[in-house]
Amino acid sequence: MHYSLGIDAGGTYTDAVIIRNSDREVIDTHKALTTYPDLLKGIENAIDGLNGKYLPDVKLVSVSTTLATNTILEKTGYPVALIFIGKHALAGSTPIQEFTVVTGGHNLNGTEDERLDTEAIKEYVSKVKDTVSAFAVSSYFSIRNPDHELRAKELITSMAGLPVVCGHELSQDLGAYERGITAYLNAQLLPIAHHFIDSIISDIRKRGIDAKLMMLKCDGSVISIEEALEKPIESVFSGPAASLMGASFLSRSDTCAVIDVGGTSTDVSLTHGGFPELVDTGAVVGGWHTKVKAIRMETSAMGGDSHVWIRNRAVNIGPRRVVPLCLAAVKYPGFKELLKSGRTPSRVQLAESIQPTKFFVSTGKECSGLGEYEKEILAIIGEEPVSINDIFWKLGKPISPDHIDSLIQKRLVQAIGFTPTDALHVLGEYTEWDSEASMIGANLLARLTPMDEHELCRKVKKEVALNMALSLMGYLLEGVERQAIEKILRGDYFSQFKVNVPVVLLGGPVRAYVDELGQLIHAQIIVPDHAEVGNAVGALVGKGIKRIEILIKSFYERSQRSILVFSPEGRMQFATHQEALEYAKKLGNRLILDYMVDSGIEYEDIDITVKSENIAMDDNGGTPIETRMVFMGVGIPKA
């Protein structure tokens, strides 16, 4: 009997799941806390919680990870130099620290616009090669002709011996600057991806697992580990993609909307006919607009671990994530006594960081470049939780919450507080951790409001359900103002929203929200078995998907017509449209098959579809002015 192992390293939990290959049934699962900054420890803990008897017979391992996303958001990638080729490749300012622009590039038809300035490239590489870990190159219209990027790559490799990432290798979409950003971020991630993947391989090997290793991309497809090493940027937002694929698999619904309630956020996405809905313009990560194809999703900063805090007698939820009180009581012996004896701030002092239920603990992570005031505060915050009042008395001078926030953003300090997860513990609807700690916290916060502790928790629960409905309808009613949707959801009308596809819920405590959500929208709401580890299932059941776009374009020069073919392999010229069409068909199919086979998918398991669109016809014989061909290969990875 053979099995497959799926792993998802999320923001709060790292999940592991084993699926039996013969009937695709989930037979074992385990959740462990995600560990920062080293995700591997959390992954090891998740696997340790599985029944070890299955592991020697695991033949396929697939991983979804927040590593790439967190690295970009936290700005902890390795130093990279970016070379823009062509005067139009960088049309304005850029936040990139190390870059240059050199002469070169091509035009829309793939003809050289200006000669490549190789001397400028040599001069720049000589200047920076000892201070960076890799180079990125993006040339104007390299998707029409990658020659200048390839020549630059060869030159840089010979001079510096460092990895070089080209824009055309990651995207065939227009936009030299965005392709450059994508290549730049990918180059930053290369050493991190190598370390992470090598660690994963080492761990599964020491467990006696001899299996194929794959990773989930942010478009819901899986890639071989070799490609994951070359293109780690494609794993950004793989968590939401994993939830979408997992929800579809567990609910047996090829078409469904998915609401994934995680610790930090609530994510909504959609699959139609077994394929995720994608963002045409590319994923935006930490303010960087990339050309990475990702699922379209609606995200709100409210999850199970969002901080619940009081100000002006009103209940606020998020956007900051904290460790729930119920979990802190398990992790830190004596925390409940500390919580009981804590000082309640005056109503005037109340703010997000100043709450009777808010505490801070060191993560143990090291960081350089801290100010003296930050160092003093960090020296007080140790391995045991402390309140802001404790910090004030030990510091001996006024403390600004801004300094605490700065340490939290640098992941040097982790906050503890009351959360929606605590509210469910108080209500008895989710009791994974210490319910007494949650009740103590609810009592403390309720004193600051007109409500008692149970009313407070019911309000928190209702707001989380409303946020789920708002995120869902905001996704489905694209273009409709969120304020208008919220007005309808909160209003008392003889009408409600109707959703025409099944709505699948994922996340540990989502069963608790079914009734509240059903009161807000009319829909078939499904909470499948194993919903709490749906992301790990999604990491494992993603299909191998490859899309290739080839453009055939009529080109006139000096009254002479040529037919040009633009593909990932470059630019080719033909005398007739029919010759170009036959070449494109063979090339597209070959590229799909080569990719799939390299990813470990067998020929007989690959299905290729081709969509062809003609753009107008010329007056001479009815030849298409432009033909756009999209090849899509789909296959199921097997152990």
CSV table of N, CA and C in Angstrom, one decimal, residues 472-611:
chain,number,residue,atom,x,y,z
A,472,LEU,N,-16.9,37.2,1.0
A,472,LEU,CA,-17.4,36.4,0.0
A,472,LEU,C,-18.2,37.2,-1.1
A,473,MET,N,-19.1,38.1,-0.6
A,473,MET,CA,-19.9,38.9,-1.5
A,473,MET,C,-19.0,39.9,-2.3
A,474,GLY,N,-18.0,40.4,-1.6
A,474,GLY,CA,-17.1,41.4,-2.2
A,474,GLY,C,-16.4,40.7,-3.4
A,475,TYR,N,-16.0,39.4,-3.2
A,475,TYR,CA,-15.4,38.6,-4.2
A,475,TYR,C,-16.3,38.4,-5.4
A,476,LEU,N,-17.5,37.9,-5.1
A,476,LEU,CA,-18.5,37.5,-6.1
A,476,LEU,C,-19.1,38.7,-6.9
A,477,LEU,N,-19.3,39.8,-6.2
A,477,LEU,CA,-19.8,41.0,-6.8
A,477,LEU,C,-18.7,42.0,-7.1
A,478,GLU,N,-17.8,41.5,-8.0
A,478,GLU,CA,-16.6,42.3,-8.3
A,478,GLU,C,-17.0,43.7,-8.9
A,479,GLY,N,-16.5,44.7,-8.4
A,479,GLY,CA,-16.8,46.1,-8.9
A,479,GLY,C,-17.9,46.8,-8.0
A,480,VAL,N,-18.6,46.1,-7.2
A,480,VAL,CA,-19.6,46.7,-6.3
A,480,VAL,C,-18.9,47.2,-5.0
A,481,GLU,N,-19.2,48.4,-4.6
A,481,GLU,CA,-18.5,49.0,-3.5
A,481,GLU,C,-18.7,48.1,-2.2
A,482,ARG,N,-17.7,47.9,-1.4
A,482,ARG,CA,-17.8,47.1,-0.2
A,482,ARG,C,-18.7,47.7,0.8
A,483,GLN,N,-18.8,49.1,0.8
A,483,GLN,CA,-19.7,49.7,1.8
A,483,GLN,C,-21.1,49.4,1.5
A,484,ALA,N,-21.5,49.3,0.2
A,484,ALA,CA,-22.9,49.0,-0.2
A,484,ALA,C,-23.2,47.6,0.2
A,485,ILE,N,-22.3,46.7,0.0
A,485,ILE,CA,-22.5,45.3,0.4
A,485,ILE,C,-22.7,45.2,1.9
A,486,GLU,N,-21.8,45.9,2.7
A,486,GLU,CA,-21.9,45.8,4.1
A,486,GLU,C,-23.2,46.4,4.6
A,487,LYS,N,-23.7,47.4,4.0
A,487,LYS,CA,-25.0,48.1,4.4
A,487,LYS,C,-26.1,47.0,4.3
A,488,ILE,N,-26.1,46.3,3.2
A,488,ILE,CA,-27.2,45.3,3.0
A,488,ILE,C,-27.0,44.1,4.0
A,489,LEU,N,-25.8,43.7,4.3
A,489,LEU,CA,-25.6,42.6,5.2
A,489,LEU,C,-26.0,43.0,6.6
A,490,ARG,N,-25.7,44.2,7.0
A,490,ARG,CA,-26.0,44.7,8.4
A,490,ARG,C,-27.5,45.2,8.5
A,491,GLY,N,-28.1,45.4,7.4
A,491,GLY,CA,-29.5,46.0,7.4
A,491,GLY,C,-30.5,44.9,7.7
A,492,ASP,N,-31.7,45.4,8.1
A,492,ASP,CA,-32.9,44.5,8.3
A,492,ASP,C,-33.8,44.6,7.2
A,493,TYR,N,-33.6,43.8,6.1
A,493,TYR,CA,-34.4,43.9,4.9
A,493,TYR,C,-35.1,42.6,4.7
A,494,PHE,N,-36.2,42.6,3.9
A,494,PHE,CA,-36.9,41.4,3.5
A,494,PHE,C,-36.3,40.8,2.3
A,495,SER,N,-34.9,40.7,2.4
A,495,SER,CA,-34.2,40.2,1.3
A,495,SER,C,-32.8,39.8,1.8
A,496,GLN,N,-32.1,39.0,1.1
A,496,GLN,CA,-30.7,38.7,1.4
A,496,GLN,C,-30.0,38.2,0.1
A,497,PHE,N,-28.6,38.2,0.2
A,497,PHE,CA,-27.8,37.7,-0.9
A,497,PHE,C,-28.0,36.2,-1.2
A,498,LYS,N,-28.1,35.8,-2.4
A,498,LYS,CA,-28.2,34.4,-2.8
A,498,LYS,C,-26.9,34.0,-3.6
A,499,VAL,N,-26.3,33.0,-3.2
A,499,VAL,CA,-25.0,32.5,-3.9
A,499,VAL,C,-25.4,31.2,-4.6
A,500,ASN,N,-25.0,31.2,-5.9
A,500,ASN,CA,-25.4,30.2,-6.8
A,500,ASN,C,-24.4,29.0,-6.9
A,501,VAL,N,-23.4,29.1,-6.2
A,501,VAL,CA,-22.4,27.9,-6.1
A,501,VAL,C,-22.3,27.5,-4.7
A,502,PRO,N,-21.9,26.3,-4.4
A,502,PRO,CA,-21.6,25.8,-3.0
A,502,PRO,C,-20.5,26.7,-2.4
A,503,VAL,N,-20.7,27.0,-1.1
A,503,VAL,CA,-19.7,27.7,-0.3
A,503,VAL,C,-19.1,26.8,0.7
A,504,VAL,N,-17.8,26.5,0.5
A,504,VAL,CA,-17.0,25.5,1.3
A,504,VAL,C,-16.2,26.3,2.3
A,505,LEU,N,-16.3,25.9,3.6
A,505,LEU,CA,-15.6,26.6,4.7
A,505,LEU,C,-14.4,25.7,5.1
A,506,LEU,N,-13.3,26.4,5.3
A,506,LEU,CA,-12.1,25.7,5.8
A,506,LEU,C,-11.5,26.4,7.0
A,507,GLY,N,-10.9,25.7,7.9
A,507,GLY,CA,-10.3,26.3,9.1
A,507,GLY,C,-10.7,25.5,10.3
A,508,GLY,N,-9.9,25.6,11.4
A,508,GLY,CA,-10.2,24.8,12.5
A,508,GLY,C,-11.6,25.0,13.1
A,509,PRO,N,-12.0,26.2,13.5
A,509,PRO,CA,-13.3,26.4,14.1
A,509,PRO,C,-14.4,26.8,13.3
A,510,VAL,N,-14.4,26.6,11.9
A,510,VAL,CA,-15.4,27.2,11.0
A,510,VAL,C,-16.8,26.6,11.2
A,511,ARG,N,-16.9,25.4,11.8
A,511,ARG,CA,-18.2,24.8,12.0
A,511,ARG,C,-19.1,25.7,12.9
A,512,ALA,N,-18.4,26.4,13.8
A,512,ALA,CA,-19.1,27.3,14.8
A,512,ALA,C,-19.8,28.5,14.1
A,513,TYR,N,-19.4,28.8,12.8
A,513,TYR,CA,-19.9,30.0,12.2
A,513,TYR,C,-21.0,29.6,11.1
A,514,VAL,N,-21.3,28.4,10.9
A,514,VAL,CA,-22.3,28.0,9.9
A,514,VAL,C,-23.6,28.7,10.1
A,515,ASP,N,-24.2,28.6,11.3
A,515,ASP,CA,-25.5,29.2,11.5
A,515,ASP,C,-25.5,30.7,11.2
A,516,GLU,N,-24.5,31.4,11.8
A,516,GLU,CA,-24.5,32.9,11.6
A,516,GLU,C,-24.3,33.2,10.2
A,517,LEU,N,-23.5,32.5,9.4
A,517,LEU,CA,-23.3,32.8,8.0
A,517,LEU,C,-24.5,32.5,7.2
A,518,GLY,N,-25.2,31.4,7.6
A,518,GLY,CA,-26.5,31.1,6.9
A,518,GLY,C,-27.6,32.1,7.1
A,519,GLN,N,-27.5,32.9,8.2
A,519,GLN,CA,-28.5,34.0,8.4
A,519,GLN,C,-28.2,35.2,7.6
A,520,LEU,N,-27.0,35.3,7.1
A,520,LEU,CA,-26.6,36.5,6.3
A,520,LEU,C,-26.7,36.3,4.8
A,521,ILE,N,-26.5,35.0,4.3
A,521,ILE,CA,-26.5,34.8,2.9
A,521,ILE,C,-27.3,33.5,2.7
A,522,HIS,N,-28.0,33.4,1.5
A,522,HIS,CA,-28.7,32.1,1.2
A,522,HIS,C,-27.7,31.3,0.3
A,523,ALA,N,-27.2,30.2,0.8
A,523,ALA,CA,-26.2,29.4,0.0
A,523,ALA,C,-26.2,28.0,0.6
A,524,GLN,N,-25.7,27.1,-0.2
A,524,GLN,CA,-25.4,25.8,0.3
A,524,GLN,C,-24.0,25.8,0.9
A,525,ILE,N,-24.0,25.8,2.2
A,525,ILE,CA,-22.7,25.9,3.0
A,525,ILE,C,-22.2,24.5,3.4
A,526,ILE,N,-21.0,24.2,3.0
A,526,ILE,CA,-20.4,22.9,3.3
A,526,ILE,C,-19.2,23.0,4.2
A,527,VAL,N,-19.1,22.2,5.2
A,527,VAL,CA,-17.9,22.1,6.0
A,527,VAL,C,-17.5,20.6,5.9
A,528,PRO,N,-16.6,20.4,5.0
A,528,PRO,CA,-16.2,19.0,4.7
A,528,PRO,C,-15.4,18.3,5.8
A,529,ASP,N,-15.4,17.0,5.9
A,529,ASP,CA,-14.5,16.3,6.8
A,529,ASP,C,-13.1,16.8,6.5
A,530,HIS,N,-12.3,16.9,7.6
A,530,HIS,CA,-10.9,17.3,7.6
A,530,HIS,C,-10.7,18.8,7.1
A,531,ALA,N,-11.8,19.6,7.3
A,531,ALA,CA,-11.7,21.0,7.0
A,531,ALA,C,-10.6,21.8,7.7
A,532,GLU,N,-10.2,21.2,8.9
A,532,GLU,CA,-9.2,21.9,9.7
A,532,GLU,C,-7.8,21.8,9.0
A,533,VAL,N,-7.6,20.8,8.1
A,533,VAL,CA,-6.3,20.6,7.5
A,533,VAL,C,-6.5,20.7,6.0
A,534,GLY,N,-7.5,21.4,5.5
A,534,GLY,CA,-7.7,21.5,4.1
A,534,GLY,C,-6.6,22.0,3.3
A,535,ASN,N,-5.8,22.9,3.8
A,535,ASN,CA,-4.6,23.4,3.1
A,535,ASN,C,-3.6,22.4,2.8
A,536,ALA,N,-3.4,21.5,3.8
A,536,ALA,CA,-2.4,20.4,3.6
A,536,ALA,C,-2.9,19.4,2.5
A,537,VAL,N,-4.2,19.2,2.5
A,537,VAL,CA,-4.8,18.3,1.5
A,537,VAL,C,-4.6,19.0,0.1
A,538,GLY,N,-4.8,20.3,0.1
A,538,GLY,CA,-4.7,21.1,-1.2
A,538,GLY,C,-3.3,21.1,-1.7
A,539,ALA,N,-2.3,21.1,-0.8
A,539,ALA,CA,-0.9,21.0,-1.3
A,539,ALA,C,-0.6,19.7,-2.0
A,540,LEU,N,-1.4,18.7,-1.7
A,540,LEU,CA,-1.1,17.3,-2.2
A,540,LEU,C,-2.0,17.0,-3.5
A,541,VAL,N,-3.1,17.7,-3.6
A,541,VAL,CA,-4.0,17.3,-4.7
A,541,VAL,C,-4.0,18.2,-5.9
A,542,GLY,N,-3.1,19.2,-5.8
A,542,GLY,CA,-3.0,20.1,-7.0
A,542,GLY,C,-2.6,19.4,-8.2
A,543,LYS,N,-3.1,19.8,-9.4
A,543,LYS,CA,-2.8,19.2,-10.6
A,543,LYS,C,-1.5,19.8,-11.2
A,544,GLY,N,-0.9,19.1,-12.1
A,544,GLY,CA,0.2,19.7,-12.9
A,544,GLY,C,-0.4,20.4,-14.0
A,545,ILE,N,-0.2,21.7,-14.0
A,545,ILE,CA,-0.9,22.6,-15.1
A,545,ILE,C,0.2,23.5,-15.7
A,546,LYS,N,0.3,23.5,-17.0
A,546,LYS,CA,1.2,24.4,-17.7
A,546,LYS,C,0.5,25.1,-18.8
A,547,ARG,N,0.6,26.4,-18.9
A,547,ARG,CA,0.0,27.2,-19.9
A,547,ARG,C,1.2,27.8,-20.8
A,548,ILE,N,1.0,27.7,-22.1
A,548,ILE,CA,2.0,28.3,-23.0
A,548,ILE,C,1.2,29.1,-24.0
A,549,GLU,N,1.7,30.3,-24.2
A,549,GLU,CA,1.1,31.2,-25.2
A,549,GLU,C,2.0,31.5,-26.3
A,550,ILE,N,1.6,31.3,-27.6
A,550,ILE,CA,2.4,31.5,-28.8
A,550,ILE,C,1.6,32.5,-29.6
A,551,LEU,N,2.3,33.5,-30.1
A,551,LEU,CA,1.7,34.6,-30.9
A,551,LEU,C,2.2,34.5,-32.4
A,552,ILE,N,1.3,34.5,-33.4
A,552,ILE,CA,1.7,34.5,-34.8
A,552,ILE,C,1.3,35.9,-35.3
A,553,LYS,N,2.2,36.6,-35.9
A,553,LYS,CA,1.9,38.0,-36.3
A,553,LYS,C,2.4,38.3,-37.7
A,554,SER,N,1.5,38.9,-38.5
A,554,SER,CA,1.9,39.4,-39.8
A,554,SER,C,2.7,40.7,-39.7
A,555,PHE,N,3.8,40.7,-40.4
A,555,PHE,CA,4.7,41.9,-40.2
A,555,PHE,C,5.1,42.3,-41.6
A,556,TYR,N,4.9,43.6,-41.9
A,556,TYR,CA,5.3,44.2,-43.2
A,556,TYR,C,6.5,45.1,-43.1
A,557,GLU,N,7.5,44.9,-44.0
A,557,GLU,CA,8.6,45.8,-44.0
A,557,GLU,C,9.1,46.0,-45.4
A,558,ARG,N,9.0,47.2,-45.9
A,558,ARG,CA,9.3,47.6,-47.3
A,558,ARG,C,8.4,46.8,-48.2
A,559,SER,N,7.1,46.8,-47.9
A,559,SER,CA,6.1,46.1,-48.7
A,559,SER,C,6.3,44.6,-48.8
A,560,GLN,N,7.2,44.1,-48.0
A,560,GLN,CA,7.4,42.6,-48.0
A,560,GLN,C,6.8,42.0,-46.7
A,561,ARG,N,5.9,41.0,-46.9
A,561,ARG,CA,5.2,40.5,-45.7
A,561,ARG,C,6.0,39.3,-45.2
A,562,SER,N,6.2,39.3,-43.8
A,562,SER,CA,6.8,38.1,-43.1
A,562,SER,C,5.8,37.7,-42.0
A,563,ILE,N,5.9,36.4,-41.7
A,563,ILE,CA,5.1,35.9,-40.6
A,563,ILE,C,6.0,35.6,-39.4
A,564,LEU,N,5.8,36.2,-38.3
A,564,LEU,CA,6.7,36.0,-37.1
A,564,LEU,C,5.9,35.2,-36.1
A,565,VAL,N,6.7,34.3,-35.4
A,565,VAL,CA,6.2,33.5,-34.4
A,565,VAL,C,6.9,33.9,-33.1
A,566,PHE,N,6.2,34.3,-32.0
A,566,PHE,CA,6.8,34.6,-30.8
A,566,PHE,C,6.4,33.6,-29.7
A,567,SER,N,7.4,33.0,-29.1
A,567,SER,CA,7.2,31.9,-28.2
A,567,SER,C,8.2,32.0,-27.0
A,568,PRO,N,8.0,31.2,-26.0
A,568,PRO,CA,9.0,31.1,-24.9
A,568,PRO,C,10.4,30.8,-25.4
A,569,GLU,N,10.5,30.2,-26.6
A,569,GLU,CA,11.8,29.8,-27.2
A,569,GLU,C,12.4,30.9,-28.0
A,570,GLY,N,11.7,32.0,-28.2
A,570,GLY,CA,12.2,33.2,-29.0
A,570,GLY,C,11.4,33.5,-30.2
A,571,ARG,N,12.0,34.1,-31.2
A,571,ARG,CA,11.4,34.6,-32.4
A,571,ARG,C,11.8,33.9,-33.6
A,572,MET,N,10.8,33.4,-34.4
A,572,MET,CA,11.0,32.7,-35.6
A,572,MET,C,10.3,33.4,-36.7
A,573,GLN,N,10.8,33.3,-38.0
A,573,GLN,CA,10.2,34.0,-39.1
A,573,GLN,C,9.9,33.0,-40.2
A,574,PHE,N,8.7,33.1,-40.8
A,574,PHE,CA,8.2,32.2,-41.8
A,574,PHE,C,7.7,32.9,-43.0
A,575,ALA,N,7.6,32.2,-44.2
A,575,ALA,CA,7.1,32.9,-45.4
A,575,ALA,C,5.6,32.9,-45.4
A,576,THR,N,5.0,31.9,-44.9
A,576,THR,CA,3.5,31.8,-44.9
A,576,THR,C,2.9,31.6,-43.5
A,577,HIS,N,1.6,31.9,-43.4
A,577,HIS,CA,0.9,31.8,-42.2
A,577,HIS,C,0.8,30.3,-41.8
A,578,GLN,N,0.5,29.4,-42.8
A,578,GLN,CA,0.3,28.0,-42.6
A,578,GLN,C,1.6,27.4,-42.1
A,579,GLU,N,2.8,27.7,-42.6
A,579,GLU,CA,4.0,27.2,-42.0
A,579,GLU,C,4.2,27.6,-40.6
A,580,ALA,N,3.9,28.9,-40.3
A,580,ALA,CA,4.0,29.4,-38.9
A,580,ALA,C,3.0,28.6,-38.0
A,581,LEU,N,1.8,28.4,-38.5
A,581,LEU,CA,0.8,27.7,-37.7
A,581,LEU,C,1.3,26.3,-37.4
A,582,GLU,N,1.8,25.6,-38.3
A,582,GLU,CA,2.2,24.2,-38.1
A,582,GLU,C,3.4,24.2,-37.1
A,583,TYR,N,4.3,25.1,-37.3
A,583,TYR,CA,5.4,25.2,-36.3
A,583,TYR,C,4.9,25.5,-34.9
A,584,ALA,N,4.0,26.4,-34.8
A,584,ALA,CA,3.5,26.8,-33.5
A,584,ALA,C,2.8,25.6,-32.8
A,585,LYS,N,2.0,24.8,-33.5
A,585,LYS,CA,1.3,23.7,-33.0
A,585,LYS,C,2.3,22.7,-32.4
A,586,LYS,N,3.3,22.3,-33.2
A,586,LYS,CA,4.3,21.4,-32.8
A,586,LYS,C,5.1,21.9,-31.6
A,587,LEU,N,5.5,23.2,-31.6
A,587,LEU,CA,6.3,23.7,-30.5
A,587,LEU,C,5.5,23.8,-29.2
A,588,GLY,N,4.2,24.2,-29.3
A,588,GLY,CA,3.4,24.3,-28.1
A,588,GLY,C,3.2,23.0,-27.4
A,589,ASN,N,2.9,22.0,-28.2
A,589,ASN,CA,2.7,20.6,-27.7
A,589,ASN,C,4.0,20.1,-27.1
A,590,ARG,N,5.1,20.3,-27.8
A,590,ARG,CA,6.4,19.8,-27.3
A,590,ARG,C,6.8,20.5,-25.9
A,591,LEU,N,6.6,21.8,-25.8
A,591,LEU,CA,6.9,22.5,-24.6
A,591,LEU,C,6.0,22.1,-23.4
A,592,ILE,N,4.8,21.8,-23.7
A,592,ILE,CA,3.9,21.3,-22.6
A,592,ILE,C,4.3,19.9,-22.2
A,593,LEU,N,4.6,19.0,-23.1
A,593,LEU,CA,5.0,17.6,-22.8
A,593,LEU,C,6.3,17.6,-22.1
A,594,ASP,N,7.3,18.4,-22.5
A,594,ASP,CA,8.6,18.5,-21.9
A,594,ASP,C,8.5,18.9,-20.4
A,595,TYR,N,7.7,19.9,-20.2
A,595,TYR,CA,7.5,20.5,-18.9
A,595,TYR,C,6.8,19.4,-18.0
A,596,MET,N,5.8,18.8,-18.5
A,596,MET,CA,5.0,17.8,-17.7
A,596,MET,C,5.9,16.6,-17.3
A,597,VAL,N,6.6,16.1,-18.3
A,597,VAL,CA,7.5,14.9,-18.1
A,597,VAL,C,8.6,15.3,-17.1
A,598,ASP,N,9.2,16.5,-17.2
A,598,ASP,CA,10.2,16.9,-16.3
A,598,ASP,C,9.6,17.0,-14.9
A,599,SER,N,8.3,17.3,-14.8
A,599,SER,CA,7.7,17.4,-13.5
A,599,SER,C,7.2,16.0,-12.9
A,600,GLY,N,7.6,15.0,-13.6
A,600,GLY,CA,7.3,13.6,-13.2
A,600,GLY,C,5.9,13.1,-13.5
A,601,ILE,N,5.3,13.7,-14.5
A,601,ILE,CA,3.9,13.2,-14.9
A,601,ILE,C,4.1,12.4,-16.2
A,602,GLU,N,3.5,11.3,-16.2
A,602,GLU,CA,3.6,10.3,-17.4
A,602,GLU,C,2.9,10.8,-18.6
A,603,TYR,N,3.4,10.5,-19.8
A,603,TYR,CA,2.8,10.9,-21.1
A,603,TYR,C,1.3,10.6,-21.1
A,604,GLU,N,0.9,9.4,-20.7
A,604,GLU,CA,-0.5,8.9,-20.8
A,604,GLU,C,-1.4,9.7,-19.9
A,605,ASP,N,-0.8,10.4,-18.9
A,605,ASP,CA,-1.7,11.1,-17.9
A,605,ASP,C,-1.8,12.6,-18.3
A,606,ILE,N,-1.3,13.0,-19.4
A,606,ILE,CA,-1.3,14.4,-19.8
A,606,ILE,C,-2.4,14.7,-20.8
A,607,ASP,N,-3.2,15.7,-20.6
A,607,ASP,CA,-4.2,16.1,-21.5
A,607,ASP,C,-3.9,17.6,-21.9
A,608,ILE,N,-3.8,17.8,-23.2
A,608,ILE,CA,-3.5,19.1,-23.8
A,608,ILE,C,-4.6,19.6,-24.6
A,609,THR,N,-5.0,20.9,-24.3
A,609,THR,CA,-6.1,21.6,-25.1
A,609,THR,C,-5.4,22.8,-25.7
A,610,VAL,N,-5.9,23.2,-26.8
A,610,VAL,CA,-5.4,24.3,-27.6
A,610,VAL,C,-6.6,25.3,-27.9
A,611,LYS,N,-6.4,26.5,-27.6
A,611,LYS,CA,-7.4,27.5,-28.0
A,611,LYS,C,-6.7,28.5,-28.9
